[in-house]
mmCIF file with all atom_site columns, C-alpha atoms in Angstrom:
data_model
loop_
_atom_site.group_PDB
_atom_site.id
_atom_site.type_symbol
_atom_site.label_atom_id
_atom_site.label_alt_id
_atom_site.label_comp_id
_atom_site.label_asym_id
_atom_site.label_entity_id
_atom_site.label_seq_id
_atom_site.pdbx_PDB_ins_code
_atom_site.Cartn_x
_atom_site.Cartn_y
_atom_site.Cartn_z
_atom_site.occupancy
_atom_site.B_iso_or_equiv
_atom_site.pdbx_formal_charge
_atom_site.auth_seq_id
_atom_site.auth_comp_id
_atom_site.auth_asym_id
_atom_site.auth_atom_id
_atom_site.pdbx_PDB_model_num
ATOM 1   C CA . UNK A 1 1   ? 115.328 123.830 19.565 1.00 35.00 ? 11  UNK A CA 1
ATOM 2   C CA . UNK A 1 2   ? 112.146 125.257 20.764 1.00 37.00 ? 12  UNK A CA 1
ATOM 3   C CA . UNK A 1 3   ? 112.513 127.231 23.749 1.00 40.00 ? 13  UNK A CA 1
ATOM 4   C CA . UNK A 1 4   ? 112.829 124.049 26.034 1.00 42.00 ? 14  UNK A CA 1
ATOM 5   C CA . UNK A 1 5   ? 111.632 123.929 30.413 1.00 41.00 ? 15  UNK A CA 1
ATOM 6   C CA . UNK A 1 6   ? 114.664 126.634 30.986 1.00 64.00 ? 16  UNK A CA 1
ATOM 7   C CA . UNK A 1 7   ? 113.697 129.097 29.160 1.00 70.00 ? 17  UNK A CA 1
ATOM 8   C CA . UNK A 1 8   ? 117.340 131.363 28.436 1.00 78.00 ? 18  UNK A CA 1
ATOM 9   C CA . UNK A 1 9   ? 117.851 134.141 30.059 1.00 90.00 ? 19  UNK A CA 1
ATOM 10  C CA . UNK A 1 10  ? 118.622 136.908 27.415 1.00 94.00 ? 20  UNK A CA 1
ATOM 11  C CA . UNK A 1 11  ? 117.330 137.265 23.677 1.00 96.00 ? 21  UNK A CA 1
ATOM 12  C CA . UNK A 1 12  ? 120.535 137.972 21.094 1.00 97.00 ? 22  UNK A CA 1
ATOM 13  C CA . UNK A 1 13  ? 119.164 140.786 19.118 1.00 97.00 ? 23  UNK A CA 1
ATOM 14  C CA . UNK A 1 14  ? 121.809 141.613 15.655 1.00 98.00 ? 24  UNK A CA 1
ATOM 15  C CA . UNK A 1 15  ? 121.974 142.356 12.271 1.00 97.00 ? 25  UNK A CA 1
ATOM 16  C CA . UNK A 1 16  ? 123.902 139.992 10.262 1.00 95.00 ? 26  UNK A CA 1
ATOM 17  C CA . UNK A 1 17  ? 126.753 142.403 9.342  1.00 97.00 ? 27  UNK A CA 1
ATOM 18  C CA . UNK A 1 18  ? 127.042 141.612 13.503 1.00 98.00 ? 28  UNK A CA 1
ATOM 19  C CA . UNK A 1 19  ? 127.351 138.340 13.722 1.00 97.00 ? 29  UNK A CA 1
ATOM 20  C CA . UNK A 1 20  ? 131.151 137.731 13.450 1.00 97.00 ? 30  UNK A CA 1
ATOM 21  C CA . UNK A 1 21  ? 130.690 139.412 17.214 1.00 97.00 ? 31  UNK A CA 1
ATOM 22  C CA . UNK A 1 22  ? 127.662 138.523 18.476 1.00 97.00 ? 32  UNK A CA 1
ATOM 23  C CA . UNK A 1 23  ? 128.857 134.837 17.832 1.00 97.00 ? 33  UNK A CA 1
ATOM 24  C CA . UNK A 1 24  ? 131.518 135.637 20.297 1.00 96.00 ? 34  UNK A CA 1
ATOM 25  C CA . UNK A 1 25  ? 129.586 136.950 22.750 1.00 96.00 ? 35  UNK A CA 1
ATOM 26  C CA . UNK A 1 26  ? 126.597 134.226 23.431 1.00 95.00 ? 36  UNK A CA 1
ATOM 27  C CA . UNK A 1 27  ? 129.925 132.010 23.453 1.00 94.00 ? 37  UNK A CA 1
ATOM 28  C CA . UNK A 1 28  ? 131.318 133.751 26.153 1.00 93.00 ? 38  UNK A CA 1
ATOM 29  C CA . UNK A 1 29  ? 128.471 134.521 28.354 1.00 92.00 ? 39  UNK A CA 1
ATOM 30  C CA . UNK A 1 30  ? 127.352 130.415 27.781 1.00 90.00 ? 40  UNK A CA 1
ATOM 31  C CA . UNK A 1 31  ? 131.035 129.549 28.327 1.00 91.00 ? 41  UNK A CA 1
ATOM 32  C CA . UNK A 1 32  ? 130.629 131.419 31.707 1.00 89.00 ? 42  UNK A CA 1
ATOM 33  C CA . UNK A 1 33  ? 127.009 129.979 32.314 1.00 89.00 ? 43  UNK A CA 1
ATOM 34  C CA . UNK A 1 34  ? 125.007 132.777 31.449 1.00 89.00 ? 44  UNK A CA 1
ATOM 35  C CA . UNK A 1 35  ? 121.594 131.622 29.851 1.00 92.00 ? 45  UNK A CA 1
ATOM 36  C CA . UNK A 1 36  ? 121.403 133.487 25.717 1.00 94.00 ? 46  UNK A CA 1
ATOM 37  C CA . UNK A 1 37  ? 119.850 132.145 23.064 1.00 95.00 ? 47  UNK A CA 1
ATOM 38  C CA . UNK A 1 38  ? 120.855 133.621 19.573 1.00 95.00 ? 48  UNK A CA 1
ATOM 39  C CA . UNK A 1 39  ? 119.190 132.087 15.938 1.00 95.00 ? 49  UNK A CA 1
ATOM 40  C CA . UNK A 1 40  ? 122.343 130.488 14.631 1.00 92.00 ? 50  UNK A CA 1
ATOM 41  C CA . UNK A 1 41  ? 122.524 128.952 17.948 1.00 92.00 ? 51  UNK A CA 1
ATOM 42  C CA . UNK A 1 42  ? 119.497 128.097 19.365 1.00 92.00 ? 52  UNK A CA 1
ATOM 43  C CA . UNK A 1 43  ? 116.794 127.735 16.487 1.00 93.00 ? 53  UNK A CA 1
ATOM 44  C CA . UNK A 1 44  ? 118.194 123.380 14.859 1.00 92.00 ? 54  UNK A CA 1
ATOM 45  C CA . UNK A 1 45  ? 117.506 122.638 11.422 1.00 93.00 ? 55  UNK A CA 1
ATOM 46  C CA . UNK A 1 46  ? 114.378 122.426 9.892  1.00 93.00 ? 56  UNK A CA 1
ATOM 47  C CA . UNK A 1 47  ? 112.369 124.411 12.433 1.00 93.00 ? 57  UNK A CA 1
ATOM 48  C CA . UNK A 1 48  ? 109.986 127.265 10.818 1.00 94.00 ? 58  UNK A CA 1
ATOM 49  C CA . UNK A 1 49  ? 112.716 130.633 12.149 1.00 91.00 ? 59  UNK A CA 1
ATOM 50  C CA . UNK A 1 50  ? 110.582 133.302 11.876 1.00 91.00 ? 60  UNK A CA 1
ATOM 51  C CA . UNK A 1 51  ? 108.060 131.044 15.342 1.00 93.00 ? 61  UNK A CA 1
ATOM 52  C CA . UNK A 1 52  ? 110.810 130.201 16.350 1.00 94.00 ? 62  UNK A CA 1
ATOM 53  C CA . UNK A 1 53  ? 112.221 133.878 17.175 1.00 93.00 ? 63  UNK A CA 1
ATOM 54  C CA . UNK A 1 54  ? 109.021 134.814 18.014 1.00 93.00 ? 64  UNK A CA 1
ATOM 55  C CA . UNK A 1 55  ? 108.753 132.382 20.768 1.00 94.00 ? 65  UNK A CA 1
ATOM 56  C CA . UNK A 1 56  ? 111.898 133.458 22.351 1.00 94.00 ? 66  UNK A CA 1
ATOM 57  C CA . UNK A 1 57  ? 111.108 136.877 22.061 1.00 95.00 ? 67  UNK A CA 1
ATOM 58  C CA . UNK A 1 58  ? 108.145 135.743 23.708 1.00 95.00 ? 68  UNK A CA 1
ATOM 59  C CA . UNK A 1 59  ? 110.194 133.421 26.929 1.00 95.00 ? 69  UNK A CA 1
ATOM 60  C CA . UNK A 1 60  ? 112.967 135.407 27.574 1.00 95.00 ? 70  UNK A CA 1
ATOM 61  C CA . UNK A 1 61  ? 112.477 138.061 29.917 1.00 96.00 ? 71  UNK A CA 1
ATOM 62  C CA . UNK A 1 62  ? 115.611 140.292 28.368 1.00 95.00 ? 72  UNK A CA 1
ATOM 63  C CA . UNK A 1 63  ? 117.124 141.646 25.474 1.00 97.00 ? 73  UNK A CA 1
ATOM 64  C CA . UNK A 1 64  ? 120.851 141.952 24.073 1.00 96.00 ? 74  UNK A CA 1
ATOM 65  C CA . UNK A 1 65  ? 120.604 144.453 21.277 1.00 98.00 ? 75  UNK A CA 1
ATOM 66  C CA . UNK A 1 66  ? 123.881 144.781 19.669 1.00 98.00 ? 76  UNK A CA 1
ATOM 67  C CA . UNK A 1 67  ? 124.591 148.249 18.550 1.00 98.00 ? 77  UNK A CA 1
ATOM 68  C CA . UNK A 1 68  ? 126.259 149.577 15.604 1.00 98.00 ? 78  UNK A CA 1
ATOM 69  C CA . UNK A 1 69  ? 125.289 151.076 12.319 1.00 98.00 ? 79  UNK A CA 1
ATOM 70  C CA . UNK A 1 70  ? 123.617 148.259 10.485 1.00 97.00 ? 80  UNK A CA 1
ATOM 71  C CA . UNK A 1 71  ? 122.161 146.792 13.885 1.00 97.00 ? 81  UNK A CA 1
ATOM 72  C CA . UNK A 1 72  ? 120.767 150.471 14.125 1.00 97.00 ? 82  UNK A CA 1
ATOM 73  C CA . UNK A 1 73  ? 119.267 150.905 10.142 1.00 97.00 ? 83  UNK A CA 1
ATOM 74  C CA . UNK A 1 74  ? 117.688 147.380 10.783 1.00 97.00 ? 84  UNK A CA 1
ATOM 75  C CA . UNK A 1 75  ? 114.087 147.101 10.105 1.00 96.00 ? 85  UNK A CA 1
ATOM 76  C CA . UNK A 1 76  ? 114.335 143.343 11.666 1.00 95.00 ? 86  UNK A CA 1
ATOM 77  C CA . UNK A 1 77  ? 116.424 144.231 14.665 1.00 97.00 ? 87  UNK A CA 1
ATOM 78  C CA . UNK A 1 78  ? 114.135 147.436 16.022 1.00 96.00 ? 88  UNK A CA 1
ATOM 79  C CA . UNK A 1 79  ? 111.353 145.652 15.198 1.00 96.00 ? 89  UNK A CA 1
ATOM 80  C CA . UNK A 1 80  ? 112.638 143.536 18.003 1.00 96.00 ? 90  UNK A CA 1
ATOM 81  C CA . UNK A 1 81  ? 113.229 146.757 19.830 1.00 96.00 ? 91  UNK A CA 1
ATOM 82  C CA . UNK A 1 82  ? 109.230 147.655 19.812 1.00 96.00 ? 92  UNK A CA 1
ATOM 83  C CA . UNK A 1 83  ? 108.187 144.390 20.417 1.00 95.00 ? 93  UNK A CA 1
ATOM 84  C CA . UNK A 1 84  ? 110.821 143.358 23.772 1.00 96.00 ? 94  UNK A CA 1
ATOM 85  C CA . UNK A 1 85  ? 110.090 147.498 25.217 1.00 95.00 ? 95  UNK A CA 1
ATOM 86  C CA . UNK A 1 86  ? 105.593 146.787 24.165 1.00 96.00 ? 96  UNK A CA 1
ATOM 87  C CA . UNK A 1 87  ? 106.259 144.251 26.522 1.00 96.00 ? 97  UNK A CA 1
ATOM 88  C CA . UNK A 1 88  ? 108.139 146.192 29.251 1.00 95.00 ? 98  UNK A CA 1
ATOM 89  C CA . UNK A 1 89  ? 110.626 143.548 29.034 1.00 96.00 ? 99  UNK A CA 1
ATOM 90  C CA . UNK A 1 90  ? 114.352 144.515 29.987 1.00 95.00 ? 100 UNK A CA 1
ATOM 91  C CA . UNK A 1 91  ? 117.130 145.382 27.354 1.00 96.00 ? 101 UNK A CA 1
ATOM 92  C CA . UNK A 1 92  ? 120.843 146.167 27.789 1.00 95.00 ? 102 UNK A CA 1
ATOM 93  C CA . UNK A 1 93  ? 122.071 148.063 24.866 1.00 96.00 ? 103 UNK A CA 1
ATOM 94  C CA . UNK A 1 94  ? 126.012 146.552 24.217 1.00 96.00 ? 104 UNK A CA 1
ATOM 95  C CA . UNK A 1 95  ? 127.726 148.832 22.007 1.00 96.00 ? 105 UNK A CA 1
ATOM 96  C CA . UNK A 1 96  ? 129.606 147.591 19.168 1.00 97.00 ? 106 UNK A CA 1
ATOM 97  C CA . UNK A 1 97  ? 130.375 149.932 16.667 1.00 97.00 ? 107 UNK A CA 1
ATOM 98  C CA . UNK A 1 98  ? 129.919 154.342 16.959 1.00 96.00 ? 108 UNK A CA 1
ATOM 99  C CA . UNK A 1 99  ? 126.108 154.938 16.189 1.00 96.00 ? 109 UNK A CA 1
ATOM 100 C CA . UNK A 1 100 ? 123.529 156.949 16.782 1.00 95.00 ? 110 UNK A CA 1
ATOM 101 C CA . UNK A 1 101 ? 122.072 155.175 19.750 1.00 94.00 ? 111 UNK A CA 1
ATOM 102 C CA . UNK A 1 102 ? 118.561 155.107 18.932 1.00 92.00 ? 112 UNK A CA 1
ATOM 103 C CA . UNK A 1 103 ? 115.724 158.013 20.697 1.00 92.00 ? 113 UNK A CA 1
ATOM 104 C CA . UNK A 1 104 ? 114.304 155.278 22.710 1.00 91.00 ? 114 UNK A CA 1
ATOM 105 C CA . UNK A 1 105 ? 117.720 153.536 24.120 1.00 93.00 ? 115 UNK A CA 1
ATOM 106 C CA . UNK A 1 106 ? 119.562 156.501 25.099 1.00 92.00 ? 116 UNK A CA 1
ATOM 107 C CA . UNK A 1 107 ? 118.873 156.834 29.033 1.00 93.00 ? 117 UNK A CA 1
ATOM 108 C CA . UNK A 1 108 ? 118.656 152.813 29.340 1.00 93.00 ? 118 UNK A CA 1
ATOM 109 C CA . UNK A 1 109 ? 122.776 152.381 31.025 1.00 92.00 ? 119 UNK A CA 1
ATOM 110 C CA . UNK A 1 110 ? 124.793 150.238 28.252 1.00 93.00 ? 120 UNK A CA 1
ATOM 111 C CA . UNK A 1 111 ? 127.369 147.413 27.575 1.00 93.00 ? 121 UNK A CA 1
ATOM 112 C CA . UNK A 1 112 ? 130.355 148.842 26.318 1.00 93.00 ? 122 UNK A CA 1
ATOM 113 C CA . UNK A 1 113 ? 132.394 147.099 24.081 1.00 95.00 ? 123 UNK A CA 1
ATOM 114 C CA . UNK A 1 114 ? 134.231 149.194 21.496 1.00 93.00 ? 124 UNK A CA 1
ATOM 115 C CA . UNK A 1 115 ? 137.816 149.798 22.889 1.00 90.00 ? 125 UNK A CA 1
ATOM 116 C CA . UNK A 1 116 ? 138.156 146.358 24.785 1.00 87.00 ? 126 UNK A CA 1
ATOM 117 C CA . UNK A 1 117 ? 136.498 143.675 24.511 1.00 88.00 ? 127 UNK A CA 1
ATOM 118 C CA . UNK A 1 118 ? 137.343 141.642 27.572 1.00 85.00 ? 128 UNK A CA 1
ATOM 119 C CA . UNK A 1 119 ? 136.563 144.705 30.001 1.00 86.00 ? 129 UNK A CA 1
ATOM 120 C CA . UNK A 1 120 ? 132.830 144.784 28.213 1.00 85.00 ? 130 UNK A CA 1
ATOM 121 C CA . UNK A 1 121 ? 132.393 140.822 28.217 1.00 86.00 ? 131 UNK A CA 1
ATOM 122 C CA . UNK A 1 122 ? 133.235 141.504 32.717 1.00 81.00 ? 132 UNK A CA 1
ATOM 123 C CA . UNK A 1 123 ? 130.490 144.112 32.481 1.00 75.00 ? 133 UNK A CA 1
ATOM 124 C CA . UNK A 1 124 ? 127.975 142.217 30.416 1.00 69.00 ? 134 UNK A CA 1
ATOM 125 C CA . UNK A 1 125 ? 128.642 138.822 33.302 1.00 60.00 ? 135 UNK A CA 1
ATOM 126 C CA . UNK A 1 126 ? 126.169 140.143 36.253 1.00 57.00 ? 136 UNK A CA 1
ATOM 127 C CA . UNK A 1 127 ? 123.129 140.026 33.640 1.00 52.00 ? 137 UNK A CA 1
#
């Protein structure tokens, strides 16, 4: 899917190790009416992955960043974060697993899913 006329409100950035959590959260947010973009749900077969991800990063006004030890060590995830910050878009950190939050995100309010998924989900629906 190249981004259609209804641009998703939030781009999901995550590491493959956290895919099951990212997929669950994206599906729950979509079911609640949120407009989110997740590569595995929104890239159609045959599309160029890198181009489609870049288009989504450019078009979405905010990012939901899944934070975990794996994601903060992922070059792809940190490249996506850098791009979004350089474009002065909103980053919403989603704390999935205990990890050292990157310096540039420490002063940004996060949503905490570490102990209670349902409570984190209710907070996420505001975005």
